[in-house]
Coordinates of C-alpha atoms in Angstrom, one line a residue:
Chain A
M1 CA -118.3 61.1 110.4
P2 CA -120.3 64.0 108.7
T3 CA -117.4 64.6 106.3
V4 CA -117.4 61.0 105.3
I5 CA -121.1 61.1 104.6
I6 CA -120.8 64.3 102.6
C7 CA -117.9 62.9 100.6
S8 CA -119.8 59.6 99.9
L9 CA -123.0 61.5 98.9
F10 CA -121.3 63.8 96.4
L11 CA -119.2 61.0 94.9
A12 CA -122.3 58.9 94.5
F13 CA -124.1 61.9 93.0
F14 CA -121.2 62.4 90.6
A15 CA -121.2 58.8 89.5
A16 CA -125.0 58.9 89.2
F17 CA -125.4 62.0 86.9
V18 CA -122.6 60.8 84.6
S19 CA -123.9 57.2 84.3
V20 CA -127.5 58.4 83.8
Y21 CA -126.4 60.8 81.2
F22 CA -124.9 58.0 79.1
L23 CA -128.0 55.9 79.7
A24 CA -130.2 58.8 78.5
K25 CA -128.2 59.4 75.4
L26 CA -128.1 55.8 74.4
T27 CA -131.9 55.4 74.6
S28 CA -132.9 58.8 73.1
A29 CA -132.5 57.9 69.4
P30 CA -134.3 54.6 69.0
S31 CA -134.7 53.0 65.7
D32 CA -135.7 49.6 64.5
K33 CA -132.8 47.3 63.9
K34 CA -134.6 45.0 61.5
N35 CA -133.3 45.1 57.8
D36 CA -130.1 46.7 59.2
E37 CA -128.1 43.8 57.9
E38 CA -124.7 44.6 56.3
D39 CA -125.4 46.6 53.2
E40 CA -121.9 47.5 52.0
F41 CA -122.9 49.4 48.9
G42 CA -126.2 50.9 50.1
L43 CA -128.2 48.9 47.6
A44 CA -130.9 47.5 50.0
G45 CA -134.3 47.7 48.4
S46 CA -133.0 48.5 44.9
E47 CA -132.4 46.2 41.9
F48 CA -129.3 45.9 39.8
D49 CA -127.7 43.9 37.1
C50 CA -124.1 44.4 36.2
K51 CA -122.4 42.2 33.6
F52 CA -119.0 42.2 32.1
K53 CA -118.2 40.4 28.8
N54 CA -115.1 39.7 26.7
I55 CA -112.7 40.6 29.4
R56 CA -109.1 40.5 28.2
I57 CA -106.0 41.1 30.3
H58 CA -102.7 42.3 28.7
S59 CA -99.4 42.7 30.5
R60 CA -98.3 46.3 30.2
V61 CA -95.2 46.9 32.3
S62 CA -93.4 45.5 35.3
D63 CA -91.5 47.4 37.9
F64 CA -89.1 46.1 40.5
Y65 CA -88.9 48.1 43.7
I66 CA -85.8 47.4 45.9
K67 CA -86.7 47.4 49.6
T68 CA -84.8 49.6 52.1
K69 CA -83.0 48.1 55.0
E70 CA -85.7 49.1 57.4
E71 CA -88.4 47.5 55.3
K72 CA -86.4 44.3 55.2
N73 CA -86.0 44.3 58.9
T74 CA -89.7 44.9 59.4
D75 CA -90.4 41.9 57.0
N76 CA -88.0 39.7 59.0
K77 CA -89.6 40.6 62.3
R78 CA -93.0 39.5 60.9
Chain B
M1 CA -162.2 64.1 46.0
F2 CA -162.7 60.9 44.2
A3 CA -166.4 60.0 43.8
C4 CA -167.8 56.5 44.0
K5 CA -169.2 55.4 40.6
N6 CA -172.1 53.7 42.3
C7 CA -173.3 56.2 44.9
G8 CA -171.3 59.3 44.4
G9 CA -169.7 59.1 48.0
N10 CA -166.1 59.7 48.8
I11 CA -163.8 56.8 48.0
I12 CA -160.6 56.3 50.1
Y13 CA -157.5 54.1 49.5
D14 CA -157.8 51.1 51.9
I15 CA -154.4 49.9 53.0
K16 CA -155.4 46.3 53.8
S17 CA -157.1 45.6 50.5
G18 CA -155.0 47.9 48.3
K19 CA -158.1 49.2 46.7
L20 CA -160.2 52.4 46.8
V21 CA -163.3 51.7 48.9
C22 CA -166.5 53.7 49.3
K23 CA -167.4 54.4 52.9
H24 CA -171.1 54.5 52.1
C25 CA -171.9 51.5 49.7
Q26 CA -168.6 49.5 50.4
S27 CA -167.9 49.3 46.6
S28 CA -164.2 48.8 45.8
F29 CA -162.2 49.9 42.8
D30 CA -158.7 49.5 41.5
P31 CA -156.7 52.7 41.8
E32 CA -155.7 52.5 38.2
N33 CA -159.3 52.6 37.1
V34 CA -160.3 55.7 39.1
T35 CA -159.7 59.1 37.6
K36 CA -161.0 62.6 38.1
E37 CA -162.6 64.4 35.2
N38 CA -159.6 66.7 34.6
D39 CA -156.9 64.0 35.0
S40 CA -157.1 62.7 31.4
V41 CA -156.5 66.2 29.9
D42 CA -152.9 66.5 31.0
Y43 CA -150.8 63.4 31.5
D44 CA -148.0 65.2 33.3
Y45 CA -150.1 67.1 35.9
F46 CA -152.9 66.3 38.2
E47 CA -155.4 68.5 40.0
T48 CA -155.5 68.6 43.8
T49 CA -156.5 70.9 46.7
V50 CA -153.7 72.7 48.5
F51 CA -154.2 73.7 52.1
T52 CA -152.0 76.3 53.8
C53 CA -151.2 76.4 57.5
P54 CA -151.3 80.0 58.7
Q55 CA -149.0 79.1 61.6
C56 CA -145.9 77.8 59.8
G57 CA -146.7 78.6 56.2
A58 CA -146.6 75.0 55.1
A59 CA -148.9 74.3 52.1
I60 CA -150.7 71.0 52.4
M61 CA -152.0 69.0 49.5
C62 CA -155.1 67.0 49.7
E63 CA -157.4 64.8 47.6
D64 CA -160.4 65.7 49.8
N65 CA -162.3 68.9 50.1
E66 CA -162.6 68.8 53.8
A67 CA -160.2 71.2 55.5
S68 CA -157.8 69.7 58.0
S69 CA -157.8 71.2 61.4
F70 CA -154.3 70.1 62.3
C71 CA -151.0 70.8 60.7
T72 CA -148.8 67.7 60.6
Y73 CA -145.6 69.6 60.3
C74 CA -145.8 72.3 63.0
S75 CA -148.3 70.4 65.1
S76 CA -150.6 73.4 65.4
S77 CA -154.4 73.1 65.7
T78 CA -155.6 75.6 63.2
V79 CA -158.0 75.9 60.2
L80 CA -156.2 75.6 57.0
T81 CA -157.1 77.7 54.0
S82 CA -157.4 76.0 50.6
R83 CA -157.0 76.5 46.9
I84 CA -157.1 74.3 43.8
S85 CA -153.7 73.6 42.3
K86 CA -152.1 71.5 39.5
E87 CA -149.1 69.4 40.5
K88 CA -146.6 67.5 38.4
K89 CA -147.1 63.8 38.5
P90 CA -144.4 61.6 40.0
S91 CA -143.3 58.6 38.0
Y92 CA -143.9 56.0 40.7
I93 CA -145.6 55.4 44.0
I94 CA -145.2 52.7 46.6
P95 CA -148.6 52.4 48.3
F96 CA -149.0 52.1 52.1
T97 CA -149.0 48.5 53.3
K98 CA -148.8 49.2 57.1
T99 CA -151.9 50.6 58.8
K100 CA -151.9 53.2 61.6
A101 CA -152.4 50.5 64.2
E102 CA -149.4 48.5 63.0
C103 CA -147.3 51.7 62.8
I104 CA -148.2 52.6 66.4
E105 CA -147.2 49.1 67.4
E106 CA -143.8 49.4 65.7
Y107 CA -143.3 52.8 67.4
K108 CA -144.1 51.4 70.8
K109 CA -141.6 48.6 70.2
I110 CA -138.7 50.9 69.6
T111 CA -139.6 53.4 72.4
K112 CA -139.8 50.7 75.0
K113 CA -136.2 51.3 75.9
A114 CA -136.5 55.1 75.7
I115 CA -137.1 55.5 79.4
F116 CA -136.1 59.1 79.5
A117 CA -138.4 60.3 76.8
P118 CA -141.1 62.7 78.0
S119 CA -144.3 60.9 78.9
E120 CA -146.4 62.6 76.2
F121 CA -144.4 60.7 73.6
R122 CA -146.2 57.5 74.7
K123 CA -149.7 58.8 75.3
D124 CA -152.3 57.1 73.2
S125 CA -154.0 60.4 72.5
Q126 CA -150.7 61.7 71.0
L127 CA -150.0 58.5 69.0
D128 CA -153.4 58.8 67.5
K129 CA -152.1 61.8 65.6
F130 CA -149.9 59.7 63.4
K131 CA -150.4 60.9 59.8
A132 CA -149.9 58.9 56.6
I133 CA -147.8 61.0 54.3
Y134 CA -146.4 60.2 50.9
M135 CA -142.9 61.6 51.0
P136 CA -141.2 62.7 47.8
Y137 CA -138.1 60.7 46.8
W138 CA -135.7 60.8 43.9
C139 CA -135.3 57.4 42.4
Y140 CA -132.1 57.2 40.5
E141 CA -131.6 54.9 37.6
V142 CA -127.9 54.4 36.7
T143 CA -126.8 52.9 33.4
Q144 CA -123.3 51.6 32.5
D145 CA -122.8 50.9 28.9
S146 CA -119.4 50.6 27.4
N147 CA -118.2 48.3 24.5
M148 CA -114.5 48.8 25.2
F149 CA -113.3 50.0 28.6
D150 CA -109.7 50.1 29.5
V151 CA -108.7 50.0 33.2
T152 CA -105.5 49.2 35.0
G153 CA -104.9 46.1 37.1
T154 CA -102.0 45.6 39.4
E155 CA -100.3 42.5 40.7
R156 CA -97.7 42.7 43.4
Y157 CA -95.2 40.1 44.8
D158 CA -93.2 40.6 47.8
E159 CA -89.7 39.2 47.8
Q160 CA -86.8 39.3 50.2
T161 CA -84.9 42.0 48.3
G162 CA -87.8 44.0 47.0
S163 CA -91.3 44.0 45.6
M164 CA -92.3 43.3 42.0
S165 CA -95.3 45.1 40.6
S166 CA -96.8 44.1 37.3
F167 CA -99.4 46.4 35.6
Y168 CA -102.1 45.0 33.3
S169 CA -104.5 46.5 30.9
I170 CA -108.0 45.1 31.4
N171 CA -110.4 45.6 28.5
G172 CA -113.9 44.4 27.9
M173 CA -117.6 45.3 27.7
V174 CA -119.9 46.3 30.5
R175 CA -123.7 46.5 30.7
G176 CA -125.1 47.7 34.0
K177 CA -128.5 48.8 35.2
F178 CA -129.3 50.0 38.7
T179 CA -132.8 51.0 39.6
G180 CA -134.3 52.2 42.9
I181 CA -131.3 53.9 44.6
C182 CA -133.5 56.4 46.4
K183 CA -132.9 59.7 48.3
D184 CA -135.6 61.8 50.0
A185 CA -136.4 64.9 48.1
S186 CA -137.8 67.1 50.9
Y187 CA -135.7 69.7 52.6
N188 CA -137.4 69.3 55.9
F189 CA -137.4 65.5 56.0
S190 CA -133.9 65.0 57.5
D191 CA -131.5 62.6 55.7
D192 CA -130.8 61.0 59.0
L193 CA -134.5 60.0 59.7
S194 CA -134.9 59.1 56.1
E195 CA -131.9 56.8 56.1
R196 CA -132.9 55.2 59.4
I197 CA -136.3 54.1 58.0
A198 CA -134.8 52.9 54.7
P199 CA -135.0 50.7 52.7
F200 CA -138.1 51.0 50.5
H201 CA -138.4 48.0 48.3
I202 CA -138.6 49.3 44.8
K203 CA -139.9 46.1 43.2
E204 CA -143.3 46.9 44.8
K205 CA -143.5 50.3 43.1
K206 CA -146.6 51.1 41.0
K207 CA -147.2 53.6 38.3
F208 CA -148.6 56.8 39.8
Y209 CA -152.3 57.5 39.7
P210 CA -153.7 60.4 41.7
S211 CA -156.3 58.1 43.2
Y212 CA -153.5 56.5 45.3
L213 CA -153.4 59.7 47.3
S214 CA -157.0 59.6 48.3
G215 CA -157.0 59.5 52.0
F216 CA -153.4 60.6 52.5
Y217 CA -151.2 63.6 52.9
A218 CA -148.5 64.1 50.3
D219 CA -145.5 66.3 49.9
V220 CA -143.9 67.3 46.6
S221 CA -140.2 67.4 46.0
D222 CA -138.3 70.6 46.7
V223 CA -134.7 69.3 46.6
P224 CA -133.2 69.3 43.1
S225 CA -132.2 65.8 41.9
K226 CA -128.6 67.0 41.3
V227 CA -128.1 67.2 45.1
Y228 CA -127.8 63.4 45.5
E229 CA -127.0 62.2 42.0
H230 CA -123.3 61.7 42.7
E231 CA -124.2 59.1 45.3
P232 CA -125.9 56.5 43.0
I233 CA -123.1 57.0 40.4
K234 CA -120.6 56.2 43.1
I235 CA -122.5 53.2 44.3
A236 CA -122.8 51.8 40.8
N237 CA -119.1 52.4 40.1
E238 CA -118.1 50.6 43.3
V239 CA -120.3 47.6 42.5
A240 CA -119.0 47.4 38.9
R241 CA -115.4 47.6 40.1
E242 CA -116.1 44.8 42.6
V243 CA -117.8 42.7 39.9
L244 CA -114.9 43.3 37.5
Q245 CA -112.4 42.4 40.2
G246 CA -114.2 39.0 40.6
E247 CA -114.3 38.4 36.8
A248 CA -110.8 39.5 36.1
A249 CA -108.9 37.9 39.0
R250 CA -109.1 34.3 37.7
G251 CA -106.5 31.6 36.8
E252 CA -103.1 33.0 36.2
F253 CA -104.3 36.5 37.0
S254 CA -105.8 35.6 40.4
N255 CA -103.7 38.1 42.2
V256 CA -104.6 41.1 40.0
K257 CA -106.3 43.9 41.8
V258 CA -108.4 46.5 40.0
Y259 CA -107.8 50.0 41.2
L260 CA -110.2 52.6 39.8
S261 CA -111.2 56.0 41.0
N262 CA -114.9 57.1 40.8
D263 CA -114.1 59.5 38.0
Q264 CA -112.1 56.9 36.0
A265 CA -115.0 54.4 36.5
T266 CA -117.5 57.0 35.3
E267 CA -115.5 57.6 32.1
Q268 CA -114.5 54.0 31.4
F269 CA -117.9 52.4 32.1
N270 CA -119.8 55.4 30.6
T271 CA -121.9 55.7 33.7
T272 CA -125.0 57.9 33.4
V273 CA -127.8 58.7 35.8
E274 CA -131.4 59.6 35.4
A275 CA -133.6 60.8 38.3
K276 CA -137.3 60.0 38.5
K277 CA -139.8 61.4 41.1
A278 CA -141.5 58.9 43.4
L279 CA -143.7 59.0 46.4
F280 CA -143.0 56.7 49.3
P281 CA -145.2 55.9 52.3
V282 CA -144.2 57.3 55.7
W283 CA -146.2 57.5 58.9
F284 CA -145.3 60.7 60.5
L285 CA -145.9 62.2 63.9
S286 CA -144.8 65.5 65.3
F287 CA -144.7 66.5 69.0
K288 CA -144.6 70.2 69.9
Q289 CA -142.3 71.2 72.7
N290 CA -141.3 74.8 73.5
K291 CA -142.1 76.1 70.0
K292 CA -140.1 73.3 68.4
V293 CA -141.2 69.9 67.1
A294 CA -139.8 66.4 67.4
Y295 CA -140.6 63.9 64.7
V296 CA -141.3 60.2 64.7
T297 CA -141.3 58.3 61.4
V298 CA -142.3 54.8 60.4
N299 CA -141.8 53.3 57.0
G300 CA -145.3 52.7 55.6
Q301 CA -144.1 49.8 53.6
T302 CA -141.9 47.8 56.0
G303 CA -142.9 49.2 59.4
K304 CA -139.3 50.2 60.3
A305 CA -139.5 53.1 62.8
A306 CA -137.0 55.8 63.8
S307 CA -137.2 59.0 65.9
D308 CA -135.1 61.5 67.8
L309 CA -136.5 61.9 71.3
P310 CA -135.6 64.6 73.8
V311 CA -134.7 63.7 77.3
S312 CA -137.1 64.7 80.0
I313 CA -135.2 66.8 82.6
M314 CA -137.6 65.7 85.3
K315 CA -137.0 62.0 84.5
Y316 CA -133.3 62.5 84.3
L317 CA -133.2 64.2 87.8
I318 CA -135.3 61.4 89.3
A319 CA -133.0 58.8 87.8
V320 CA -130.0 60.7 89.2
L321 CA -131.6 60.7 92.6
L322 CA -132.2 57.0 92.6
A323 CA -128.8 56.2 91.2
T324 CA -127.2 58.4 93.9
L325 CA -128.9 56.2 96.5
V326 CA -127.5 53.1 94.8
F327 CA -124.0 54.4 94.5
F328 CA -124.0 55.8 98.0
V329 CA -123.2 52.5 99.7
P330 CA -120.0 51.6 97.7
S331 CA -118.9 55.3 98.0
A332 CA -119.4 55.2 101.8
Y333 CA -117.4 52.0 102.0
L334 CA -114.5 53.6 100.0
F335 CA -114.3 56.6 102.3
F336 CA -114.5 54.5 105.5
L337 CA -111.3 53.0 104.3
F338 CA -109.6 56.4 104.5
W339 CA -111.5 57.7 107.4
E340 CA -109.1 60.4 108.5
R341 CA -108.2 61.6 105.0
A342 CA -111.6 61.4 103.5
P343 CA -111.9 65.0 102.2
F344 CA -108.5 64.9 100.6
V345 CA -109.3 61.5 98.9
F346 CA -112.6 63.0 97.8
M347 CA -110.8 66.0 96.2
D348 CA -108.4 63.7 94.3
L349 CA -111.3 61.7 93.0
M350 CA -113.3 64.8 92.0
L351 CA -110.3 66.1 90.1
L352 CA -109.9 62.8 88.2
L353 CA -113.5 62.4 87.4
S354 CA -114.0 66.1 86.4
A355 CA -111.3 65.7 83.8
F356 CA -113.3 62.9 82.3
V357 CA -116.4 65.1 82.2
F358 CA -114.7 68.0 80.5
V359 CA -113.2 65.6 77.8
L360 CA -116.7 64.1 77.3
Y361 CA -118.1 67.7 77.0
Y362 CA -115.5 68.5 74.3
F363 CA -116.4 65.3 72.2
E364 CA -120.1 65.8 72.6
I365 CA -120.0 69.5 71.5
K366 CA -117.9 68.4 68.5
R367 CA -120.6 65.9 67.5
M368 CA -123.4 68.4 68.0
Q369 CA -121.5 70.9 65.9
I370 CA -121.7 68.5 63.0
I371 CA -125.4 68.0 63.5
E372 CA -126.1 71.7 63.9
T373 CA -124.3 72.8 60.8
D374 CA -126.4 70.4 58.7
S375 CA -123.2 69.0 57.2
E376 CA -124.6 65.5 57.4
D377 CA -127.8 66.5 55.5
A378 CA -127.1 67.2 51.8
G379 CA -130.6 68.6 51.2
K380 CA -130.5 71.2 54.0
F381 CA -126.9 72.0 53.2
Y382 CA -127.9 72.8 49.6
R383 CA -130.8 75.0 50.7
K384 CA -128.5 76.9 53.1
Y385 CA -125.4 77.3 50.9
G386 CA -126.6 76.5 47.3
V387 CA -123.7 74.0 46.9
V388 CA -124.0 70.2 46.4
Y389 CA -122.5 68.5 49.4
I390 CA -120.4 65.4 48.8
K391 CA -120.9 63.5 52.0
N392 CA -117.8 62.2 53.7
K393 CA -118.9 58.6 54.2
E394 CA -116.4 57.9 56.9
K395 CA -117.2 61.1 58.8
H396 CA -120.9 60.3 58.5
K397 CA -120.3 56.8 59.8
S398 CA -118.3 58.1 62.7
L399 CA -121.1 60.5 63.6
K400 CA -123.6 57.7 63.6
N401 CA -121.4 55.3 65.5
F402 CA -119.8 57.9 67.7
Y403 CA -119.9 55.8 70.8
N404 CA -118.6 52.7 69.1
I405 CA -115.7 54.4 67.3
Y406 CA -114.6 56.7 70.1
K407 CA -115.4 54.2 72.9
T408 CA -111.9 52.8 72.7
D409 CA -110.3 56.2 72.7
I410 CA -112.4 57.4 75.6
I411 CA -111.8 54.3 77.6
T412 CA -108.0 54.5 77.0
F413 CA -107.9 58.1 78.0
A414 CA -109.9 57.4 81.1
M415 CA -107.6 54.6 82.0
Y416 CA -104.6 56.9 81.6
I417 CA -106.2 59.5 83.9
V418 CA -107.0 56.8 86.5
I419 CA -103.6 55.2 86.4
V420 CA -101.6 58.5 86.6
G421 CA -104.1 59.7 89.2
I422 CA -103.7 56.6 91.4
Y423 CA -100.0 56.8 91.0
I424 CA -99.8 60.4 92.2
W425 CA -102.5 59.9 94.8
S426 CA -100.9 56.8 96.3
F427 CA -97.7 58.8 97.0
T428 CA -99.5 61.9 98.4
S429 CA -102.7 60.8 100.1
V430 CA -102.0 57.3 101.2
F431 CA -98.4 57.5 102.2
G432 CA -98.9 61.0 103.5
I433 CA -95.9 62.4 101.6
S434 CA -95.4 66.1 102.4
D435 CA -98.5 68.3 102.1
Y436 CA -96.5 70.7 99.9
F437 CA -95.9 68.1 97.3
S438 CA -99.6 67.0 97.5
L439 CA -100.6 70.6 96.9
I440 CA -98.4 70.9 93.8
T441 CA -99.9 67.7 92.3
K442 CA -103.5 68.9 93.0
M443 CA -102.7 72.3 91.5
I444 CA -101.4 70.6 88.3
F445 CA -104.6 68.6 88.1
I446 CA -106.8 71.7 88.7
V447 CA -105.0 73.7 86.1
G448 CA -105.2 70.8 83.7
N449 CA -109.0 70.6 84.3
I450 CA -109.3 74.4 83.7
V451 CA -107.5 74.0 80.4
L452 CA -109.8 71.1 79.4
A453 CA -112.9 73.1 80.4
L454 CA -111.7 76.2 78.5
I455 CA -111.1 74.1 75.4
G456 CA -114.6 72.8 75.7
F457 CA -116.0 76.3 76.1
I458 CA -114.1 77.6 73.1
R459 CA -115.6 74.9 70.9
S460 CA -119.0 75.4 72.3
I461 CA -119.1 79.2 71.6
S462 CA -119.0 78.3 67.9
L463 CA -122.4 76.7 68.2
K464 CA -125.4 78.9 67.4
N465 CA -127.5 78.0 70.4
T466 CA -124.7 78.1 73.1
S467 CA -125.6 81.6 74.1
N468 CA -128.5 80.1 76.2
F469 CA -126.3 77.7 78.1
Y470 CA -123.4 78.6 80.3
G471 CA -122.9 75.3 82.1
I472 CA -119.3 74.9 81.1
L473 CA -118.5 78.4 82.5
V474 CA -120.0 77.2 85.8
G475 CA -117.5 74.3 85.6
V476 CA -114.6 76.7 85.0
A477 CA -115.8 79.0 87.8
S478 CA -116.0 76.0 90.2
L479 CA -112.4 75.1 89.3
V480 CA -111.2 78.7 89.9
I481 CA -112.9 78.8 93.3
T482 CA -111.3 75.5 94.1
T483 CA -107.9 76.8 93.1
L484 CA -108.3 79.8 95.5
I485 CA -109.4 77.5 98.3
M486 CA -106.4 75.2 97.8
L487 CA -104.0 78.1 97.7
L488 CA -105.4 79.7 100.9
A489 CA -106.3 76.7 103.0
Y490 CA -105.1 73.5 101.4
S491 CA -104.5 71.7 104.7
Y492 CA -107.9 72.3 106.2
A493 CA -110.2 69.3 105.7
Y494 CA -113.4 71.3 105.4
A495 CA -111.9 73.8 102.9
V496 CA -110.8 70.9 100.7
L497 CA -114.2 69.2 101.1
A498 CA -115.9 72.5 99.9
G499 CA -113.5 72.6 96.9
G500 CA -114.5 69.0 96.0
V501 CA -118.2 69.9 96.3
F502 CA -117.7 72.9 94.1
I503 CA -116.1 70.8 91.4
C504 CA -118.9 68.2 91.6
I505 CA -121.6 71.0 91.2
G506 CA -119.7 72.5 88.3
C507 CA -119.5 69.1 86.5
F508 CA -123.2 68.5 87.2
V509 CA -124.2 71.9 85.6
T510 CA -121.9 71.1 82.6
V511 CA -123.6 67.7 82.0
M512 CA -127.0 69.4 82.3
D513 CA -125.8 71.8 79.6
L514 CA -125.2 68.8 77.4
I515 CA -128.7 67.4 78.0
R516 CA -130.3 70.8 77.2
Y517 CA -128.2 70.9 74.0
H518 CA -129.3 67.3 73.1
N519 CA -132.9 68.4 73.5
E520 CA -132.3 71.4 71.4
L521 CA -131.0 69.3 68.5
S522 CA -133.5 66.4 68.8
T523 CA -136.3 68.9 68.1
R524 CA -136.6 71.1 65.1
K525 CA -138.1 74.4 64.2
P526 CA -141.5 74.1 62.4
P527 CA -140.7 73.7 58.8
Y528 CA -141.8 75.9 55.9
L529 CA -142.6 73.4 53.2
K530 CA -143.9 74.1 49.7
K531 CA -146.8 71.7 49.4
R532 CA -148.1 68.7 51.2
G533 CA -151.4 67.0 51.5
G534 CA -153.7 65.2 53.7
D535 CA -157.0 63.8 54.6
V536 CA -158.2 63.4 58.1
I537 CA -160.8 60.9 57.1
A538 CA -158.2 58.3 56.2
D539 CA -156.9 58.2 59.7
S540 CA -160.0 56.7 61.1
Y541 CA -160.5 54.6 58.0
N542 CA -157.1 53.0 57.9
M543 CA -156.8 52.1 61.6

């Protein structure tokens, strides 16, 4: 009986200090989430205007790449 | 000090009205119309009083002649010495729009969940020490101006036998203007805190007049603009590439992809950058703890708050005690299932769980190493090494979202440990396969744990402050003791139980080590800044 209690106590203690550690870490660097919307380019708060004009596209060169057997097999599996 | 035109009293910037108000006769003035006698002489400089803190050496700039009795940066109560100084004018200023009361409210909101923060971080008497500081920022203006750029577009088709790639030449004209990409220009204002309270909305900027500072502290920039100027260039180039992709990929060219490196984009779009100094409003609070300070910051324009709080050891221990009581019942139930072999089952579980703790220790130390070396803070890195640091965006992201990114890895690893452990354990403990085989599997686990703990220790000795903490060594020692116990008396229940207890204590000391290290990094040494400013009168006025 005493061994069972000691084992239970120390296992509970182990689970406690690990789980409380995670809890403490997760709550120790609080910051406001508002305005944290996806800002892919880091432009929040700034102003920009970017315009392209007279865009022309010319074909330059074409290249044909022959697939290896493995690549074909992979494509077939997909 | 700015004097009232009607009564000669001190006039202070009032956050709510956005005007300078006289405390005595209640007259109000537009900041643009209030100047000091000497301001008109030199358009590039303005006259101010600089106070110096004898404790940390920080020079504090002020628009009032009353000496402050409290240093905002090192949190010392001291009488500051003063002198008159001329400072270079910044180009812009974003005036405060959030009062101290609103800022305290925002801070309280975010710290509601910080249950392990020391109690003094919530005391009203402490929160009253929030100071309004204009922090220096570099506002980058990026221009793209090219009448004939030439970039490459690629189109790729996959076919059964191979893939066809077509390359195109894309020409055109670009006009781009980016304003208000801002980076903090103070060495001691960490990039992390600055980014967490961002953004500041540049459209609300005003032309700088010294009267805006009346009633506030202000710091002047000490980080050269070149430290961050590669970042706005990169942002502008990425945006331009994205816009060009949208414009070019139309009609018959809808599958064309524009691939462009940052250097190519700079050359082709003729990207140039110009930095302008600006002052942005930040509510700032410092807590002193063991000769170090912890900072809390609130954006004075939007009210966005951020802080790094230490963990109170006392609160942590109380929470562990309470959680132990909660976990005790399911643990006891588990061991009653294996009544006769409880100490052996206990040892097996300790070995499995301790492996998890040592892996956790390794990852945490790795993360702390990144923070300690200032490699995520370009300003501090430049001051330390004199080299402009090009931030690794992905590395920085992974640092910030450490738990989210590594969560899957950690969980997968833990699952492997549990599955392998249960597999071995089910054969040895439950089915009672020979004690000799059981001993061999346990020894493999113990040696594995020692290796994990030693790897963690080797990584931790590269940290500067590790000399104070030897928790991981206690972890290693507990495993060595357990090894000896197992070799000498592996079939005695009490000996095995003692081994398990040693491992548990070793892991506990290791985790305490991590908490102490966290506290070490969440606080900072008092800074040594060049110049800042302040006015204690404003605190009571702008409540």
